[in-house]
Amino acid sequence: MWWQDAVIYQVYPRSFQDSDGDGIGDLPGIERRLDHLAWLGVDAVWLSPIYPSPMHDFGYDVADYKAVDPVFGSLADFDSLVAAARERGLRVLLDVVPCHTSIEHPWFGAHPERYIWADEPNNWLSAFGGPAWSRLNGRYYLHSFYPEQPDLDWRNPDVVTGMQDALRFWIERGAAGYRVDAIDRLLKDPELRDDPPASEPFGLPLSDEEARLALTHSRNAPDTAAALARIREAVGDSLLVGEVYLPSAKWQPYLEHLDAAFAFELLHAPWDASVLRAAIEATTRRPGAAWVLSNHDFGRLVTRFGAENARSATLMLLTLPGPAFLYQGDEIGLGDGPGGERRFDRAGRDRYRHPMQWDGSPAGGFTTGEPWLPAVDPERTNVEAQRDDPGSTLALVRDLLTLRRLLADGVELLDAAPGVLAYRRGEHAVAINTSGEERPAPLSGDLVLETAPGALRRRVLAAHSGAVTMGLLPTGMG
Ligand code: NOJ
């Protein structure tokens, strides 16, 4: 399968490239920047939602599954983007949001029976805090996220056929597959029973109020796999990567029909070799991991881990076996925007969504107008400045994309000094020092690349000059 070891680049369309000066990115803008992605060497792009939406959750509230929001362009722009991507050997993946629509989707008014209603709310919680129920016309509708995102009832056959129709629509237009949003919320307990109190940890971070409950009824209903089969039926062998918010030990029913699931244990691990190791060990116990370390919902690598460690994190992301998702901007070490912003997203995620920075101009080359969110220090962090600098993060990412093609299947975790994460992929090994102190390299042989100056004892920096953050890829190990 083409995606087995693919690097899939996440484009947040609103923030990638504006082509018409309105300060918001769009599809023609993405097309204009495809050469960057081809040069970088990724295999595919995943576009966060491009569908018509009132943008309460920036497109994750879909008002029409078979059109493009005018702010992003038109269907013709999508077709043109797919064709231009294809010319460069790139595939285009979309984001499908099957669990809820926008409150402005025509179904919500015309077909209320396609949603989940109750006379009285139970104790289920919205992912964004507070009850998952809002009152309308004397009854309550369920929303696992914002109130503007009513949950669909996947036990209603019209929901299934409507969604299948939408899924086919984009595959026929050339999409190579989907990232499937919030799929663990697809089906809930049909009796709407309260979630009982938690008796054991969930295994991934939750809000305090969510952590008090065992989230057994509000998600992951036993008939989920049957619904997933209908999604699979619609897309044939196109790629389906699930946003399954569960520890990997509980992925099994999802992977019956999806190709891969995001490895949230690793995404949430702190920068500590032993925790990273445990997450990799747990996740690779079975196939199906899609690696991701940052996206439009979580903090960027540089901000979470620091600039040097961010390079090491990227090294890890791109040397684990299986598909990897690289968030736009991480290839230049872009950081979060100013903290605490809630100008647009009530859940406070604006800061992970600042525009891509192409050059050192005030708007970073993103727009000729006023960007919807300002650039983050574009003079220091931009593509143009890093392109010809062999020590740059951009050069590191590009080199890693070449190097990863040499790595053998599977991964063997290695013993190493405290604070060092080490693993082997066939003849190559990766060593990552999270300790912040000098550590002996865990393996004999020549390091062909390092990423943190002085973090590991430096060996031979063949093909790669300049300071890299971490020890990488010794060869000729005995
Ligand atoms: C996950 C998406 O990544 C996030 O941005 C969105 O708010 C929720 N799902 C709801 O669709």
CSV table of C-alpha atoms and ligand atoms in Angstrom, one decimal:
chain,number,residue,atom,x,y,z
A,1,MET,CA,0.0,0.0,0.0
A,2,TRP,CA,1.3,3.5,-0.9
A,3,TRP,CA,0.7,4.8,2.6
A,4,GLN,CA,2.6,2.1,4.6
A,5,ASP,CA,5.6,4.3,5.2
A,6,ALA,CA,4.2,7.5,3.8
A,7,VAL,CA,4.8,11.0,5.3
A,8,ILE,CA,1.5,12.8,5.1
A,9,TYR,CA,1.8,16.6,5.5
A,10,GLN,CA,-1.1,18.3,7.3
A,11,VAL,CA,-2.3,21.5,5.7
A,12,TYR,CA,-4.6,23.7,7.8
A,13,PRO,CA,-6.1,25.4,4.8
A,14,ARG,CA,-7.0,28.6,6.6
A,15,SER,CA,-3.3,29.1,7.5
A,16,PHE,CA,-1.2,27.7,4.6
A,17,GLN,CA,-1.3,30.2,1.8
A,18,ASP,CA,-3.7,33.0,0.9
A,19,SER,CA,-4.1,33.7,-2.9
A,20,ASP,CA,-6.7,36.5,-2.9
A,21,GLY,CA,-5.6,38.9,-0.2
A,22,ASP,CA,-8.5,38.3,2.3
A,23,GLY,CA,-6.0,37.1,4.9
A,24,ILE,CA,-7.3,33.5,4.9
A,25,GLY,CA,-5.6,30.6,3.2
A,26,ASP,CA,-7.4,28.9,0.3
A,27,LEU,CA,-7.1,26.1,-2.2
A,28,PRO,CA,-5.4,28.1,-5.0
A,29,GLY,CA,-2.9,29.1,-2.4
A,30,ILE,CA,-2.2,25.5,-1.5
A,31,GLU,CA,-1.7,24.7,-5.2
A,32,ARG,CA,0.8,27.5,-5.4
A,33,ARG,CA,2.9,25.9,-2.6
A,34,LEU,CA,2.9,22.3,-3.8
A,35,ASP,CA,6.4,22.7,-5.1
A,36,HIS,CA,7.5,23.2,-1.5
A,37,LEU,CA,5.9,19.9,-0.5
A,38,ALA,CA,7.3,18.1,-3.5
A,39,TRP,CA,10.8,19.5,-2.8
A,40,LEU,CA,10.5,18.5,0.8
A,41,GLY,CA,9.7,14.9,-0.3
A,42,VAL,CA,6.4,14.2,1.4
A,43,ASP,CA,4.0,11.6,-0.1
A,44,ALA,CA,0.6,13.2,0.5
A,45,VAL,CA,-1.2,16.2,1.9
A,46,TRP,CA,-4.1,16.0,4.3
A,47,LEU,CA,-6.4,19.0,4.2
A,48,SER,CA,-8.3,19.9,7.4
A,49,PRO,CA,-12.0,20.5,6.4
A,50,ILE,CA,-12.6,22.6,3.3
A,51,TYR,CA,-16.4,22.2,3.3
A,52,PRO,CA,-19.0,25.0,3.7
A,53,SER,CA,-19.2,25.8,7.3
A,54,PRO,CA,-20.2,28.7,9.7
A,55,MET,CA,-16.8,28.1,11.2
A,56,HIS,CA,-17.7,27.8,14.8
A,57,ASP,CA,-15.1,25.0,14.8
A,58,PHE,CA,-13.3,26.1,11.7
A,59,GLY,CA,-14.8,23.6,9.3
A,60,TYR,CA,-15.3,20.7,11.8
A,61,ASP,CA,-18.9,22.0,11.7
A,62,VAL,CA,-19.9,20.9,8.2
A,63,ALA,CA,-22.9,22.5,6.6
A,64,ASP,CA,-22.5,20.7,3.2
A,65,TYR,CA,-20.4,17.6,2.8
A,66,LYS,CA,-20.2,17.9,-1.0
A,67,ALA,CA,-19.0,21.4,-1.6
A,68,VAL,CA,-16.1,23.8,-0.9
A,69,ASP,CA,-16.5,26.8,1.4
A,70,PRO,CA,-16.2,30.0,-0.7
A,71,VAL,CA,-13.5,31.3,1.6
A,72,PHE,CA,-11.3,28.3,0.4
A,73,GLY,CA,-12.4,28.4,-3.2
A,74,SER,CA,-14.5,26.2,-5.4
A,75,LEU,CA,-14.9,22.6,-6.6
A,76,ALA,CA,-12.9,23.6,-9.7
A,77,ASP,CA,-10.1,24.8,-7.4
A,78,PHE,CA,-10.2,21.4,-5.7
A,79,ASP,CA,-10.0,19.5,-9.0
A,80,SER,CA,-7.1,21.7,-10.1
A,81,LEU,CA,-5.3,21.1,-6.8
A,82,VAL,CA,-5.7,17.4,-7.1
A,83,ALA,CA,-4.4,17.4,-10.7
A,84,ALA,CA,-1.4,19.7,-9.8
A,85,ALA,CA,-0.6,17.4,-6.8
A,86,ARG,CA,-0.8,14.3,-9.0
A,87,GLU,CA,1.7,15.9,-11.5
A,88,ARG,CA,4.1,16.2,-8.6
A,89,GLY,CA,3.5,12.6,-7.3
A,90,LEU,CA,1.5,13.9,-4.3
A,91,ARG,CA,-1.8,12.5,-3.1
A,92,VAL,CA,-4.5,14.6,-1.5
A,93,LEU,CA,-6.4,13.3,1.6
A,94,LEU,CA,-9.5,15.0,3.0
A,95,ASP,CA,-10.9,15.2,6.5
A,96,VAL,CA,-14.3,13.6,7.0
A,97,VAL,CA,-16.4,14.6,10.0
A,98,PRO,CA,-19.0,11.8,10.3
A,99,CYS,CA,-20.0,12.1,14.0
A,100,HIS,CA,-21.7,15.5,13.8
A,101,THR,CA,-22.8,18.2,11.3
A,102,SER,CA,-23.0,21.9,11.7
A,103,ILE,CA,-26.2,23.2,13.3
A,104,GLU,CA,-26.6,24.9,9.9
A,105,HIS,CA,-26.6,21.7,7.9
A,106,PRO,CA,-30.0,21.4,6.2
A,107,TRP,CA,-30.5,18.0,7.9
A,108,PHE,CA,-30.7,19.6,11.3
A,109,GLY,CA,-33.8,21.6,10.4
A,110,ALA,CA,-35.4,19.2,7.9
A,111,HIS,CA,-34.5,15.8,9.5
A,112,PRO,CA,-34.2,16.1,13.2
A,113,GLU,CA,-34.6,12.3,13.5
A,114,ARG,CA,-31.1,12.0,12.1
A,115,TYR,CA,-29.7,13.4,15.3
A,116,ILE,CA,-29.7,12.2,18.9
A,117,TRP,CA,-32.4,13.7,21.2
A,118,ALA,CA,-33.5,13.2,24.8
A,119,ASP,CA,-36.3,14.6,27.0
A,120,GLU,CA,-33.8,15.0,29.8
A,121,PRO,CA,-30.0,15.2,29.6
A,122,ASN,CA,-27.9,12.4,31.0
A,123,ASN,CA,-24.4,13.0,32.5
A,124,TRP,CA,-22.4,12.9,29.2
A,125,LEU,CA,-19.9,15.7,28.7
A,126,SER,CA,-18.8,17.8,25.8
A,127,ALA,CA,-15.1,17.5,24.9
A,128,PHE,CA,-15.0,21.3,25.3
A,129,GLY,CA,-16.4,21.3,28.8
A,130,GLY,CA,-19.8,21.2,30.4
A,131,PRO,CA,-22.8,19.1,29.4
A,132,ALA,CA,-23.0,17.5,25.9
A,133,TRP,CA,-26.7,18.5,25.7
A,134,SER,CA,-28.4,21.7,24.6
A,135,ARG,CA,-32.1,22.5,24.8
A,136,LEU,CA,-34.1,23.2,21.6
A,137,ASN,CA,-37.9,23.3,21.3
A,138,GLY,CA,-38.4,21.7,24.6
A,139,ARG,CA,-36.0,18.7,24.0
A,140,TYR,CA,-32.3,18.2,24.3
A,141,TYR,CA,-29.9,17.4,21.4
A,142,LEU,CA,-26.6,15.8,21.9
A,143,HIS,CA,-23.3,17.5,21.0
A,144,SER,CA,-20.1,15.8,21.9
A,145,PHE,CA,-18.2,19.0,20.9
A,146,TYR,CA,-19.6,22.6,20.6
A,147,PRO,CA,-23.4,23.1,20.7
A,148,GLU,CA,-23.1,24.2,17.1
A,149,GLN,CA,-22.1,20.6,16.3
A,150,PRO,CA,-25.1,18.3,16.8
A,151,ASP,CA,-24.2,14.5,16.9
A,152,LEU,CA,-25.6,12.4,14.1
A,153,ASP,CA,-27.5,9.2,14.8
A,154,TRP,CA,-25.5,6.5,12.9
A,155,ARG,CA,-28.3,4.0,13.6
A,156,ASN,CA,-30.5,6.0,11.2
A,157,PRO,CA,-30.0,4.5,7.7
A,158,ASP,CA,-30.4,7.9,6.0
A,159,VAL,CA,-27.4,9.1,7.9
A,160,VAL,CA,-25.3,6.2,6.7
A,161,THR,CA,-26.3,6.5,3.1
A,162,GLY,CA,-25.9,10.3,3.1
A,163,MET,CA,-22.4,10.0,4.5
A,164,GLN,CA,-21.5,7.2,2.1
A,165,ASP,CA,-22.6,9.5,-0.7
A,166,ALA,CA,-20.4,12.3,0.5
A,167,LEU,CA,-17.4,9.9,1.0
A,168,ARG,CA,-17.8,8.6,-2.6
A,169,PHE,CA,-18.1,12.1,-4.0
A,170,TRP,CA,-14.5,13.1,-3.1
A,171,ILE,CA,-12.9,9.8,-3.9
A,172,GLU,CA,-14.4,10.1,-7.4
A,173,ARG,CA,-12.9,13.5,-7.6
A,174,GLY,CA,-9.5,12.1,-6.8
A,175,ALA,CA,-9.1,12.2,-3.1
A,176,ALA,CA,-6.8,9.4,-1.9
A,177,GLY,CA,-8.6,8.9,1.4
A,178,TYR,CA,-9.6,10.5,4.6
A,179,ARG,CA,-8.6,11.3,8.1
A,180,VAL,CA,-11.7,10.4,10.0
A,181,ASP,CA,-12.6,12.9,12.7
A,182,ALA,CA,-13.5,11.9,16.3
A,183,ILE,CA,-14.4,8.4,15.2
A,184,ASP,CA,-14.6,7.1,18.8
A,185,ARG,CA,-17.8,9.2,19.1
A,186,LEU,CA,-19.5,7.6,16.1
A,187,LEU,CA,-21.9,5.4,18.1
A,188,LYS,CA,-23.0,5.8,21.7
A,189,ASP,CA,-25.2,3.7,24.0
A,190,PRO,CA,-28.7,3.6,22.4
A,191,GLU,CA,-30.3,3.7,25.8
A,192,LEU,CA,-28.3,6.9,26.6
A,193,ARG,CA,-27.3,5.6,30.0
A,194,ASP,CA,-25.2,7.7,32.3
A,195,ASP,CA,-21.4,7.2,32.1
A,196,PRO,CA,-20.5,5.5,35.4
A,197,PRO,CA,-17.8,6.8,37.7
A,198,ALA,CA,-14.3,6.0,36.6
A,199,SER,CA,-12.7,3.0,38.3
A,200,GLU,CA,-9.4,3.1,36.3
A,201,PRO,CA,-7.5,5.7,34.4
A,202,PHE,CA,-8.6,6.3,30.8
A,203,GLY,CA,-5.0,6.0,29.5
A,204,LEU,CA,-4.9,9.4,27.7
A,205,PRO,CA,-5.3,12.9,29.0
A,206,LEU,CA,-8.8,14.1,29.8
A,207,SER,CA,-10.3,17.1,31.4
A,208,ASP,CA,-10.8,16.8,35.2
A,209,GLU,CA,-14.5,16.5,34.8
A,210,GLU,CA,-14.2,13.8,32.1
A,211,ALA,CA,-11.6,11.9,34.1
A,212,ARG,CA,-14.1,11.4,36.9
A,213,LEU,CA,-16.2,9.2,34.6
A,214,ALA,CA,-15.7,5.9,32.9
A,215,LEU,CA,-16.5,7.0,29.3
A,216,THR,CA,-18.2,3.8,28.5
A,217,HIS,CA,-21.6,4.9,27.3
A,218,SER,CA,-20.9,8.2,25.6
A,219,ARG,CA,-18.6,6.7,23.0
A,220,ASN,CA,-17.2,3.4,21.5
A,221,ALA,CA,-20.5,1.6,21.4
A,222,PRO,CA,-20.2,-2.2,20.5
A,223,ASP,CA,-21.8,-1.7,17.1
A,224,THR,CA,-19.2,0.8,16.0
A,225,ALA,CA,-17.4,-1.7,13.8
A,226,ALA,CA,-20.5,-2.3,11.7
A,227,ALA,CA,-20.9,1.4,11.0
A,228,LEU,CA,-17.2,1.6,10.1
A,229,ALA,CA,-17.8,-1.2,7.6
A,230,ARG,CA,-20.2,1.1,5.8
A,231,ILE,CA,-17.6,3.8,5.7
A,232,ARG,CA,-15.1,1.3,4.3
A,233,GLU,CA,-17.7,0.1,1.8
A,234,ALA,CA,-18.0,3.7,0.4
A,235,VAL,CA,-14.3,4.4,-0.1
A,236,GLY,CA,-13.0,1.0,-1.4
A,237,ASP,CA,-9.3,0.7,-0.6
A,238,SER,CA,-8.7,4.4,-0.1
A,239,LEU,CA,-6.8,5.3,3.0
A,240,LEU,CA,-8.7,5.7,6.3
A,241,VAL,CA,-6.8,7.1,9.3
A,242,GLY,CA,-8.9,7.3,12.4
A,243,GLU,CA,-8.8,9.9,15.1
A,244,VAL,CA,-9.5,7.3,17.7
A,245,TYR,CA,-9.1,8.9,21.1
A,246,LEU,CA,-8.2,5.7,22.9
A,247,PRO,CA,-5.0,4.0,24.1
A,248,SER,CA,-3.7,1.7,21.4
A,249,ALA,CA,-4.7,-1.4,23.4
A,250,LYS,CA,-8.3,-0.5,22.6
A,251,TRP,CA,-7.9,0.2,18.9
A,252,GLN,CA,-8.9,-3.3,17.7
A,253,PRO,CA,-12.6,-2.7,16.7
A,254,TYR,CA,-11.5,0.4,14.8
A,255,LEU,CA,-8.7,-1.3,12.9
A,256,GLU,CA,-11.1,-3.9,11.6
A,257,HIS,CA,-12.1,-1.3,9.0
A,258,LEU,CA,-9.7,1.6,9.2
A,259,ASP,CA,-6.1,1.3,8.0
A,260,ALA,CA,-4.5,3.2,10.9
A,261,ALA,CA,-5.2,5.2,14.0
A,262,PHE,CA,-3.3,8.2,15.4
A,263,ALA,CA,-0.9,7.2,18.1
A,264,PHE,CA,-2.1,9.5,20.9
A,265,GLU,CA,0.0,7.9,23.6
A,266,LEU,CA,3.2,9.2,21.9
A,267,LEU,CA,1.6,12.6,21.1
A,268,HIS,CA,0.9,13.1,24.7
A,269,ALA,CA,4.1,11.8,26.1
A,270,PRO,CA,6.3,14.3,27.9
A,271,TRP,CA,9.9,14.7,26.6
A,272,ASP,CA,11.3,11.9,28.7
A,273,ALA,CA,13.0,8.9,27.1
A,274,SER,CA,11.3,6.3,29.4
A,275,VAL,CA,7.8,7.6,28.8
A,276,LEU,CA,8.4,7.9,25.0
A,277,ARG,CA,9.8,4.4,25.0
A,278,ALA,CA,6.8,3.0,26.9
A,279,ALA,CA,4.4,4.7,24.4
A,280,ILE,CA,6.3,3.4,21.4
A,281,GLU,CA,6.4,-0.1,23.0
A,282,ALA,CA,2.6,-0.1,23.7
A,283,THR,CA,1.7,1.3,20.3
A,284,THR,CA,3.9,-1.0,18.2
A,285,ARG,CA,2.7,-4.1,19.9
A,286,ARG,CA,0.1,-4.4,17.1
A,287,PRO,CA,0.1,-2.8,13.6
A,288,GLY,CA,-1.9,0.3,12.7
A,289,ALA,CA,-0.1,3.2,14.3
A,290,ALA,CA,-0.1,6.5,12.4
A,291,TRP,CA,2.5,8.7,14.1
A,292,VAL,CA,1.7,12.3,14.9
A,293,LEU,CA,3.3,14.7,17.4
A,294,SER,CA,1.4,18.0,16.7
A,295,ASN,CA,-1.6,19.3,14.8
A,296,HIS,CA,-4.2,22.1,14.9
A,297,ASP,CA,-5.4,20.8,18.3
A,298,PHE,CA,-2.1,20.4,20.3
A,299,GLY,CA,0.9,22.6,20.9
A,300,ARG,CA,3.7,22.8,18.5
A,301,LEU,CA,6.9,20.9,19.0
A,302,VAL,CA,9.2,23.9,19.5
A,303,THR,CA,6.9,25.4,22.2
A,304,ARG,CA,6.3,22.1,24.0
A,305,PHE,CA,9.8,20.7,23.9
A,306,GLY,CA,12.2,23.6,23.1
A,307,ALA,CA,13.9,24.3,19.8
A,308,GLU,CA,16.6,21.6,20.1
A,309,ASN,CA,14.4,18.9,21.4
A,310,ALA,CA,11.8,19.7,18.7
A,311,ARG,CA,14.4,18.6,16.1
A,312,SER,CA,14.9,15.4,18.0
A,313,ALA,CA,11.1,14.9,18.2
A,314,THR,CA,11.0,15.4,14.4
A,315,LEU,CA,13.7,12.8,14.1
A,316,MET,CA,11.7,10.4,16.1
A,317,LEU,CA,8.5,11.1,14.2
A,318,LEU,CA,10.1,10.4,10.9
A,319,THR,CA,12.1,7.3,11.9
A,320,LEU,CA,9.3,5.2,13.5
A,321,PRO,CA,7.8,2.5,11.3
A,322,GLY,CA,4.5,3.3,9.6
A,323,PRO,CA,2.9,6.4,8.3
A,324,ALA,CA,3.8,9.7,9.9
A,325,PHE,CA,1.8,13.0,9.9
A,326,LEU,CA,3.9,16.2,9.8
A,327,TYR,CA,2.0,19.4,10.7
A,328,GLN,CA,2.6,22.4,8.5
A,329,GLY,CA,5.3,24.7,10.0
A,330,ASP,CA,7.0,21.9,12.0
A,331,GLU,CA,9.5,21.6,9.1
A,332,ILE,CA,10.7,25.1,9.9
A,333,GLY,CA,10.4,24.8,13.7
A,334,LEU,CA,7.5,27.2,13.9
A,335,GLY,CA,6.3,27.8,17.4
A,336,ASP,CA,2.9,28.5,18.9
A,337,GLY,CA,1.5,31.9,18.6
A,338,PRO,CA,1.0,34.1,21.7
A,339,GLY,CA,-0.7,32.1,24.5
A,340,GLY,CA,-4.1,32.5,25.8
A,341,GLU,CA,-5.7,33.7,22.6
A,342,ARG,CA,-9.4,33.0,22.2
A,343,ARG,CA,-10.2,35.4,19.4
A,344,PHE,CA,-11.6,32.7,17.2
A,345,ASP,CA,-11.6,29.3,18.9
A,346,ARG,CA,-13.4,29.2,22.2
A,347,ALA,CA,-11.4,26.2,23.2
A,348,GLY,CA,-8.2,28.3,23.0
A,349,ARG,CA,-6.5,26.6,20.0
A,350,ASP,CA,-5.8,29.7,17.9
A,351,ARG,CA,-2.2,29.6,19.0
A,352,TYR,CA,-1.5,26.3,17.2
A,353,ARG,CA,-3.0,27.7,13.9
A,354,HIS,CA,-0.9,30.7,13.0
A,355,PRO,CA,-0.1,31.0,9.3
A,356,MET,CA,2.7,29.2,7.6
A,357,GLN,CA,5.8,31.4,7.1
A,358,TRP,CA,7.4,31.4,3.7
A,359,ASP,CA,9.7,34.5,3.9
A,360,GLY,CA,10.8,37.1,6.3
A,361,SER,CA,8.2,39.8,5.4
A,362,PRO,CA,5.8,40.9,8.1
A,363,ALA,CA,3.0,38.5,7.1
A,364,GLY,CA,5.6,35.8,6.3
A,365,GLY,CA,4.5,35.7,2.6
A,366,PHE,CA,1.3,34.1,3.7
A,367,THR,CA,-1.0,36.9,2.4
A,368,THR,CA,-0.8,40.3,0.8
A,369,GLY,CA,-3.6,41.4,3.1
A,370,GLU,CA,-4.1,41.3,6.8
A,371,PRO,CA,-3.6,37.7,8.1
A,372,TRP,CA,-6.4,36.3,10.1
A,373,LEU,CA,-3.8,35.5,12.8
A,374,PRO,CA,-0.5,37.3,12.8
A,375,ALA,CA,2.8,35.7,11.8
A,376,VAL,CA,5.1,34.5,14.7
A,377,ASP,CA,8.5,36.1,14.3
A,378,PRO,CA,8.7,35.5,10.5
A,379,GLU,CA,12.1,37.2,10.2
A,380,ARG,CA,13.7,34.4,12.2
A,381,THR,CA,11.6,31.4,11.1
A,382,ASN,CA,10.7,31.0,7.5
A,383,VAL,CA,11.1,28.6,4.6
A,384,GLU,CA,13.2,31.0,2.4
A,385,ALA,CA,15.8,31.5,5.1
A,386,GLN,CA,16.1,27.8,5.8
A,387,ARG,CA,16.1,26.4,2.3
A,388,ASP,CA,19.8,26.8,1.6
A,389,ASP,CA,21.0,26.4,5.2
A,390,PRO,CA,22.2,22.8,5.7
A,391,GLY,CA,22.0,23.2,9.4
A,392,SER,CA,18.4,24.3,9.4
A,393,THR,CA,15.4,22.3,10.6
A,394,LEU,CA,14.0,22.4,7.1
A,395,ALA,CA,17.2,20.7,5.8
A,396,LEU,CA,17.0,18.1,8.7
A,397,VAL,CA,13.4,17.3,7.7
A,398,ARG,CA,14.2,17.0,4.1
A,399,ASP,CA,17.2,14.8,4.8
A,400,LEU,CA,15.1,12.6,7.1
A,401,LEU,CA,12.5,12.1,4.4
A,402,THR,CA,15.2,10.7,2.2
A,403,LEU,CA,16.9,8.7,4.9
A,404,ARG,CA,13.6,7.1,6.1
A,405,ARG,CA,13.4,5.2,2.8
A,406,LEU,CA,16.5,3.2,3.9
A,407,LEU,CA,14.9,2.0,7.1
A,408,ALA,CA,13.9,-1.6,7.4
A,409,ASP,CA,10.5,-2.7,8.6
A,410,GLY,CA,9.7,-3.1,12.3
A,411,VAL,CA,11.4,-1.5,15.3
A,412,GLU,CA,13.5,-2.9,18.1
A,413,LEU,CA,13.8,-0.9,21.2
A,414,LEU,CA,17.3,-0.9,22.6
A,415,ASP,CA,18.7,-0.5,26.1
A,416,ALA,CA,20.4,2.8,26.6
A,417,ALA,CA,21.6,5.1,29.3
A,418,PRO,CA,19.0,6.9,31.5
A,419,GLY,CA,17.4,9.6,29.5
A,420,VAL,CA,18.2,8.1,26.1
A,421,LEU,CA,15.6,6.6,23.8
A,422,ALA,CA,17.2,4.2,21.3
A,423,TYR,CA,15.8,1.9,18.7
A,424,ARG,CA,16.9,0.0,15.7
A,425,ARG,CA,15.4,-0.4,12.3
A,426,GLY,CA,17.4,-3.1,10.6
A,427,GLU,CA,20.9,-1.9,10.1
A,428,HIS,CA,20.1,1.6,11.3
A,429,ALA,CA,19.6,2.9,14.8
A,430,VAL,CA,18.3,6.1,16.3
A,431,ALA,CA,19.3,7.5,19.6
A,432,ILE,CA,17.6,10.4,21.2
A,433,ASN,CA,18.9,12.1,24.3
A,434,THR,CA,16.1,13.7,26.3
A,435,SER,CA,18.2,14.2,29.5
A,436,GLY,CA,19.6,17.6,28.6
A,437,GLU,CA,23.0,16.3,29.7
A,438,GLU,CA,25.9,14.6,27.9
A,439,ARG,CA,25.3,10.9,27.4
A,440,PRO,CA,27.5,8.2,25.8
A,441,ALA,CA,26.2,7.1,22.5
A,442,PRO,CA,24.5,3.8,23.1
A,443,LEU,CA,25.8,2.1,20.0
A,444,SER,CA,29.0,1.6,18.3
A,445,GLY,CA,29.5,2.7,14.7
A,446,ASP,CA,29.3,6.0,12.9
A,447,LEU,CA,26.6,8.4,13.6
A,448,VAL,CA,25.6,9.7,10.2
A,449,LEU,CA,23.6,12.5,11.7
A,450,GLU,CA,23.2,14.2,15.0
A,451,THR,CA,20.6,16.6,16.1
A,452,ALA,CA,21.5,18.2,19.4
A,453,PRO,CA,24.9,19.7,19.6
A,454,GLY,CA,26.7,18.1,22.5
A,455,ALA,CA,23.7,16.1,23.5
A,456,LEU,CA,25.2,12.8,22.5
A,457,ARG,CA,28.9,12.4,22.2
A,458,ARG,CA,29.4,13.5,18.6
A,459,ARG,CA,30.7,11.0,16.1
A,460,VAL,CA,31.0,11.3,12.4
A,461,LEU,CA,28.7,13.8,10.8
A,462,ALA,CA,28.9,12.4,7.3
A,463,ALA,CA,26.5,13.7,4.6
A,464,HIS,CA,25.1,16.2,7.2
A,465,SER,CA,27.0,19.1,8.4
A,466,GLY,CA,25.8,21.7,10.9
A,467,ALA,CA,24.3,21.2,14.2
A,468,VAL,CA,21.5,18.7,14.4
A,469,THR,CA,19.7,18.1,17.6
A,470,MET,CA,20.2,14.5,18.3
A,471,GLY,CA,22.1,11.4,17.6
A,472,LEU,CA,20.7,9.5,14.6
A,473,LEU,CA,21.3,6.5,12.6
A,474,PRO,CA,24.6,4.8,13.5
A,475,THR,CA,25.5,2.3,10.8
A,476,GLY,CA,27.6,-0.9,10.8
A,477,MET,CA,26.6,-2.0,14.3
A,478,GLY,CA,27.8,-5.3,15.5
B,1,NOJ,C1,-11.1,16.8,16.2
B,1,NOJ,C2,-10.6,17.9,15.4
B,1,NOJ,O1,-9.2,17.7,15.2
B,1,NOJ,C3,-10.9,19.1,16.2
B,1,NOJ,O2,-10.2,20.3,15.7
B,1,NOJ,C4,-12.4,19.3,16.3
B,1,NOJ,O3,-12.7,20.4,17.2
B,1,NOJ,C5,-13.1,18.1,16.9
B,1,NOJ,N1,-12.5,16.8,16.3
B,1,NOJ,C6,-14.5,18.1,16.6
B,1,NOJ,O4,-14.8,17.9,15.3
